[in-house]
């Protein structure tokens, strides 16, 4: 059960009346006592600003979704699944955009402390273990998409295996100089996907050339943008001799990369990552992750967690699949290869 002011009073060694005065900012309380009560409350995950007089614990039929990027195809497809599930279950969805100009952890912590929702969906937000432990102490239903941890229900895809499949596809075609379009180096999906790329090269006995790993100069949205992909591919196309193929960290980056190839007249086989809806219409080979299923499964888990909070957390990791289209194949016109 969530902590109450009775638990706070007991842990702080003061009366319930004292705790009430501290939270309501009424009456005289010694400063040292006030600080002690607030410190205990914070440690126990209790926050007094919650709908006042116990309303925070009542069912609100509301889900809050934390999301770092709204204008992104991946998140729009996840959102579609979430909205479909919640509408069917009569839940209202509130979206909170977590910005990069403030500490993401503090932004999320503040919202959860307010307890204005029955449950919380985390989409592509990556925190260290000690931060997840802080969220756990609030004892609220949480479901995580595009990450995994031992404390909450989570839905993810094997990113290492996904990039391994894409890179290995080119290796089996006989290519050895395979470039990689990366993104923000501290992004968890980037780290995992780059690991898959390097793992495939190492397994084939191909030396890893850091010069073939490029990222764009623009790091908006962690570098998962068309512009960043365009910039990175321009760098790759300037390498002499030209790499034989390229693996991308996302479909969005691949779209920018395709524009760079079109402008320069230099074309190399290319594989993206995500299998966004648009990929089929532009002939983009890609690593498929079931984005809609991931959003739907995580939402379903959260709804169940709201009614059964004591059950053990579940972790679902989807296996990626390689989808081959025209972008990964060598063009018939040899003049466009160099």
Coordinates of C-alpha atoms in Angstrom, one line a residue:
X1 CA 0.0 0.0 0.0
X2 CA 1.2 3.6 -0.7
X3 CA 2.6 5.5 2.3
X4 CA 0.3 7.8 4.3
X5 CA 0.9 10.7 6.7
X6 CA 0.7 8.0 9.5
X7 CA 3.7 6.3 8.1
X8 CA 5.5 9.6 7.7
X9 CA 4.8 10.5 11.3
X10 CA 6.0 7.2 12.6
X11 CA 9.2 7.3 10.6
X12 CA 10.0 10.9 11.5
X13 CA 9.2 10.3 15.2
X14 CA 6.5 13.1 15.4
X15 CA 2.8 13.3 15.7
X16 CA 0.3 13.1 12.9
X17 CA -0.7 16.7 13.7
X18 CA 2.8 17.9 13.2
X19 CA 3.0 16.2 9.8
X20 CA -0.3 17.8 8.9
X21 CA 1.0 21.2 9.9
X22 CA 4.1 20.8 7.8
X23 CA 2.2 19.7 4.7
X24 CA -0.5 22.4 5.1
X25 CA 2.0 25.1 6.1
X26 CA -0.2 26.0 9.0
X27 CA 0.7 26.3 12.6
X28 CA 4.1 26.6 14.2
X29 CA 6.7 23.9 13.5
X30 CA 10.3 24.0 14.4
X31 CA 12.4 24.4 11.2
X32 CA 14.6 21.3 12.0
X33 CA 11.4 19.3 12.5
X34 CA 9.9 20.6 9.2
X35 CA 13.0 19.6 7.3
X36 CA 13.1 16.2 8.9
X37 CA 9.4 15.5 8.0
X38 CA 9.9 16.6 4.4
X39 CA 13.1 14.5 4.1
X40 CA 11.3 11.4 5.4
X41 CA 8.3 12.1 3.1
X42 CA 10.6 12.5 0.1
X43 CA 12.5 9.3 0.9
X44 CA 9.2 7.3 1.2
X45 CA 7.8 8.7 -2.1
X46 CA 5.0 10.7 -0.4
X47 CA 4.0 14.1 -1.9
X48 CA 1.3 16.2 -0.1
X49 CA 0.2 18.1 -3.2
X50 CA -2.2 15.6 -4.5
X51 CA -5.8 16.7 -5.1
X52 CA -6.1 17.5 -1.4
X53 CA -7.9 15.5 1.3
X54 CA -7.2 12.1 -0.1
X55 CA -8.7 12.6 -3.6
X56 CA -5.4 11.6 -5.2
X57 CA -6.0 7.9 -4.3
X58 CA -9.4 7.8 -6.1
X59 CA -9.5 6.3 -9.6
X60 CA -9.3 9.0 -12.2
X61 CA -9.5 6.9 -15.4
X62 CA -6.4 8.8 -16.6
X63 CA -3.1 7.6 -18.0
X64 CA -0.1 9.9 -18.2
X65 CA 2.5 9.3 -21.0
X66 CA 6.0 10.6 -20.8
X67 CA 7.6 11.1 -24.2
X68 CA 10.8 12.9 -25.2
X69 CA 9.9 13.6 -28.8
X70 CA 6.5 14.3 -30.2
X71 CA 7.3 15.1 -33.8
X72 CA 8.7 11.7 -34.7
X73 CA 7.2 8.9 -36.8
X74 CA 8.2 6.2 -34.2
X75 CA 6.3 8.0 -31.4
X76 CA 3.3 8.7 -33.6
X77 CA 2.9 5.0 -34.3
X78 CA 3.4 4.1 -30.7
X79 CA 0.8 6.8 -29.7
X80 CA -1.7 5.3 -32.2
X81 CA -1.6 2.0 -30.4
X82 CA -1.8 3.5 -26.9
X83 CA -4.7 5.7 -27.9
X84 CA -6.6 2.8 -29.4
X85 CA -6.2 0.7 -26.3
X86 CA -7.1 3.4 -23.8
X87 CA -10.2 4.5 -25.8
X88 CA -11.5 0.9 -25.7
X89 CA -10.9 0.8 -21.9
X90 CA -12.4 4.3 -21.2
X91 CA -9.2 5.9 -20.1
X92 CA -8.1 9.4 -20.9
X93 CA -4.5 10.0 -22.1
X94 CA -2.4 12.9 -21.0
X95 CA 0.9 13.4 -22.8
X96 CA 3.8 15.1 -21.1
X97 CA 6.7 16.1 -23.3
X98 CA 10.0 15.6 -21.5
X99 CA 12.4 18.3 -22.7
X100 CA 16.1 18.1 -23.0
X101 CA 16.8 21.6 -21.5
X102 CA 15.9 20.3 -18.0
X103 CA 16.8 17.2 -16.1
X104 CA 14.4 14.5 -17.5
X105 CA 14.4 12.6 -14.2
X106 CA 13.3 15.7 -12.3
X107 CA 10.6 16.4 -14.8
X108 CA 9.2 12.9 -14.5
X109 CA 9.6 12.7 -10.7
X110 CA 7.6 16.0 -10.3
X111 CA 4.7 14.7 -12.4
X112 CA 4.5 11.3 -10.5
X113 CA 4.6 13.1 -7.2
X114 CA 1.5 15.0 -8.1
X115 CA -0.3 11.7 -8.7
X116 CA -2.8 13.0 -11.2
X117 CA -3.0 9.7 -13.1
X118 CA -3.8 6.1 -12.4
X119 CA -0.8 4.9 -14.2
X120 CA 2.2 6.1 -16.2
X121 CA 3.7 5.1 -19.6
X122 CA 7.4 5.8 -20.2
X123 CA 8.3 5.9 -24.0
X124 CA 11.9 5.8 -25.0
X125 CA 13.1 7.3 -21.7
X126 CA 16.3 5.8 -20.4
X127 CA 17.4 6.1 -16.8
X128 CA 20.1 4.5 -14.7
X129 CA 19.1 1.8 -12.2
X130 CA 19.1 4.1 -9.2
X131 CA 16.6 6.4 -10.9
X132 CA 14.2 3.6 -11.6
X133 CA 14.5 2.6 -8.0
X134 CA 13.3 6.1 -7.0
X135 CA 10.2 5.7 -9.3
X136 CA 9.5 2.3 -7.7
X137 CA 9.2 3.8 -4.2
X138 CA 6.2 5.9 -5.3
X139 CA 4.3 2.7 -5.7
X140 CA 2.3 3.7 -8.8
X141 CA 1.6 1.6 -11.9
X142 CA 4.3 2.1 -14.5
X143 CA 4.8 0.5 -17.9
X144 CA 8.0 1.1 -20.1
X145 CA 8.3 1.0 -23.8
X146 CA 11.6 0.8 -25.7
X147 CA 13.7 0.1 -22.5
X148 CA 13.9 -2.7 -19.9
X149 CA 14.4 -2.7 -16.1
X150 CA 13.6 -5.2 -13.3
X151 CA 11.2 -3.0 -11.5
X152 CA 8.3 -2.4 -14.0
X153 CA 6.5 -4.0 -16.8
X154 CA 8.4 -3.3 -20.0
X155 CA 8.2 -3.9 -23.8
X156 CA 11.3 -3.7 -25.9
X157 CA 13.0 -5.1 -29.0
X158 CA 16.4 -6.8 -29.2
X159 CA 18.3 -3.8 -30.7
X160 CA 21.7 -5.7 -30.7
X161 CA 20.2 -8.5 -32.8
X162 CA 18.5 -6.1 -35.1
X163 CA 21.6 -4.3 -36.2
X164 CA 23.5 -7.6 -36.3
X165 CA 21.0 -8.9 -38.8
X166 CA 21.3 -5.8 -41.0
X167 CA 25.1 -5.8 -41.0
X168 CA 25.3 -9.6 -41.5
X169 CA 23.1 -9.3 -44.5
X170 CA 25.8 -7.1 -46.2
X171 CA 28.6 -9.3 -45.0
X172 CA 27.0 -12.3 -46.6
X173 CA 26.9 -10.4 -49.9
X174 CA 30.6 -10.2 -49.7
X175 CA 30.9 -6.6 -48.4
X176 CA 33.6 -5.7 -45.9
X177 CA 33.7 -1.9 -45.8
X178 CA 30.3 -1.3 -44.3
X179 CA 29.5 2.1 -42.9
X180 CA 27.2 2.9 -40.0
X181 CA 25.0 6.0 -39.6
X182 CA 25.0 6.6 -35.8
X183 CA 23.3 9.2 -33.6
X184 CA 23.8 10.6 -30.0
X185 CA 26.6 8.4 -28.5
X186 CA 24.9 8.2 -25.1
X187 CA 21.5 7.2 -26.4
X188 CA 20.6 3.6 -25.2
X189 CA 19.1 2.4 -28.6
X190 CA 22.2 3.8 -30.4
X191 CA 24.6 2.0 -28.1
X192 CA 22.7 -1.3 -28.5
X193 CA 22.4 -1.0 -32.3
X194 CA 26.0 0.0 -32.7
X195 CA 27.0 -3.0 -30.6
X196 CA 25.1 -5.2 -33.0
X197 CA 26.9 -3.7 -36.0
X198 CA 30.3 -4.2 -34.4
X199 CA 29.4 -7.7 -33.2
X200 CA 28.6 -8.8 -36.8
X201 CA 31.8 -7.4 -38.1
X202 CA 33.9 -9.1 -35.4
X203 CA 32.1 -12.4 -35.9
X204 CA 33.1 -12.2 -39.6
X205 CA 36.7 -11.3 -38.8
X206 CA 36.3 -7.8 -40.2
X207 CA 38.3 -5.1 -38.4
X208 CA 36.1 -2.2 -37.1
X209 CA 37.0 1.1 -38.7
X210 CA 35.9 4.0 -36.6
X211 CA 36.1 6.3 -39.6
X212 CA 33.2 4.4 -41.2
X213 CA 31.0 5.2 -38.2
X214 CA 29.6 8.7 -38.7
X215 CA 26.9 10.8 -37.1
X216 CA 25.4 14.2 -38.2
X217 CA 26.4 17.4 -36.5
X218 CA 22.8 18.2 -35.6
X219 CA 21.9 16.3 -32.4
X220 CA 18.3 17.4 -32.0
X221 CA 16.1 14.5 -30.9
X222 CA 19.3 12.6 -30.1
X223 CA 20.3 12.7 -33.8
X224 CA 17.2 10.7 -34.9
X225 CA 16.3 13.2 -37.6
X226 CA 16.4 13.4 -41.4
X227 CA 18.8 16.3 -41.2
X228 CA 21.3 14.3 -39.0
X229 CA 21.0 11.4 -41.4
X230 CA 21.7 13.7 -44.4
X231 CA 24.7 15.2 -42.7
X232 CA 26.1 11.8 -41.7
X233 CA 25.7 10.4 -45.2
X234 CA 27.4 13.4 -46.7
X235 CA 30.5 12.5 -44.5
X236 CA 30.3 8.9 -45.6
X237 CA 30.1 9.7 -49.3
X238 CA 33.2 11.8 -49.0
X239 CA 35.3 8.8 -47.9
X240 CA 37.7 7.5 -50.5
X241 CA 37.3 4.7 -51.4
X242 CA 33.5 4.8 -51.0
X243 CA 32.1 2.3 -48.5
X244 CA 30.4 -0.7 -50.0
X245 CA 27.2 -0.4 -48.0
X246 CA 25.6 1.3 -45.0
X247 CA 23.6 0.4 -41.9
X248 CA 21.5 3.2 -40.3
X249 CA 20.4 3.6 -36.7
X250 CA 16.9 4.5 -37.8
X251 CA 14.6 4.8 -40.8
X252 CA 14.4 8.6 -40.2
X253 CA 18.1 8.9 -40.6
X254 CA 18.0 6.6 -43.6
X255 CA 15.5 9.0 -45.3
X256 CA 18.0 11.9 -44.9
X257 CA 20.8 9.6 -46.1
X258 CA 18.8 8.8 -49.3
X259 CA 18.4 12.5 -50.0
X260 CA 22.2 13.0 -49.7
X261 CA 22.9 10.1 -52.1
X262 CA 20.4 11.5 -54.6
X263 CA 22.0 15.0 -54.5
X264 CA 25.5 13.7 -54.9
X265 CA 24.7 11.0 -57.4
X266 CA 26.6 8.5 -55.3
X267 CA 24.6 5.5 -54.2
X268 CA 25.5 2.6 -51.8
X269 CA 23.2 -0.1 -50.5
X270 CA 21.4 1.0 -47.4
X271 CA 19.4 -0.6 -44.5
X272 CA 17.4 1.4 -42.0
X273 CA 15.9 0.5 -38.6
X274 CA 12.2 0.6 -37.4
X275 CA 10.2 -0.3 -40.4
X276 CA 8.0 2.8 -40.2
X277 CA 5.0 2.9 -42.5
X278 CA 6.8 5.2 -44.9
X279 CA 9.6 2.7 -45.4
X280 CA 7.4 0.5 -47.7
X281 CA 6.5 3.4 -50.0
X282 CA 10.1 4.5 -50.6
X283 CA 11.6 1.0 -51.0
X284 CA 13.7 1.2 -47.8
X285 CA 15.1 -2.0 -46.5
X286 CA 14.9 -2.0 -42.8
X287 CA 14.9 -3.9 -39.5
X288 CA 11.3 -4.4 -38.4
X289 CA 10.3 -3.8 -34.8
X290 CA 6.6 -4.2 -34.1
X291 CA 6.0 -0.6 -33.0
X292 CA 2.2 -0.8 -32.8
X293 CA 2.3 -4.1 -30.9
X294 CA 4.9 -2.7 -28.5
X295 CA 2.6 0.3 -27.7
X296 CA -0.5 -1.9 -27.4
X297 CA 1.2 -4.5 -25.2
X298 CA 2.7 -2.0 -22.8
X299 CA -0.7 -0.2 -22.5
X300 CA -2.5 -3.5 -21.8
X301 CA 0.1 -4.4 -19.1
X302 CA -0.4 -1.0 -17.5
X303 CA -4.2 -1.4 -17.3
X304 CA -3.8 -4.8 -15.7
X305 CA -1.2 -3.4 -13.3
X306 CA -3.7 -0.7 -12.1
X307 CA -6.1 -3.4 -11.0
X308 CA -3.4 -5.9 -9.8
X309 CA -0.5 -3.9 -8.5
X310 CA 1.1 -6.7 -6.5
X311 CA 1.9 -9.0 -9.4
X312 CA 5.5 -9.5 -10.5
X313 CA 6.8 -7.2 -13.3
X314 CA 6.9 -8.7 -16.8
X315 CA 9.5 -8.1 -19.5
X316 CA 8.6 -8.7 -23.2
X317 CA 11.4 -8.5 -25.7
X318 CA 10.4 -8.8 -29.4
X319 CA 12.8 -10.4 -31.9
X320 CA 13.6 -8.1 -34.8
X321 CA 13.1 -9.1 -38.4
X322 CA 15.0 -8.0 -41.5
X323 CA 12.8 -6.6 -44.3
X324 CA 14.5 -6.4 -47.7
X325 CA 13.4 -3.9 -50.3
X326 CA 15.3 -2.1 -53.1
X327 CA 17.5 0.3 -51.0
X328 CA 19.8 -2.5 -49.9
X329 CA 20.5 -3.8 -53.4
X330 CA 23.3 -2.8 -55.7
X331 CA 22.0 -0.6 -58.5
X332 CA 22.2 -1.9 -62.0
X333 CA 23.7 1.4 -63.2
X334 CA 27.3 0.9 -62.2
X335 CA 28.0 4.7 -62.7
X336 CA 25.9 5.4 -59.6
X337 CA 28.0 3.2 -57.4
X338 CA 31.0 5.5 -57.3

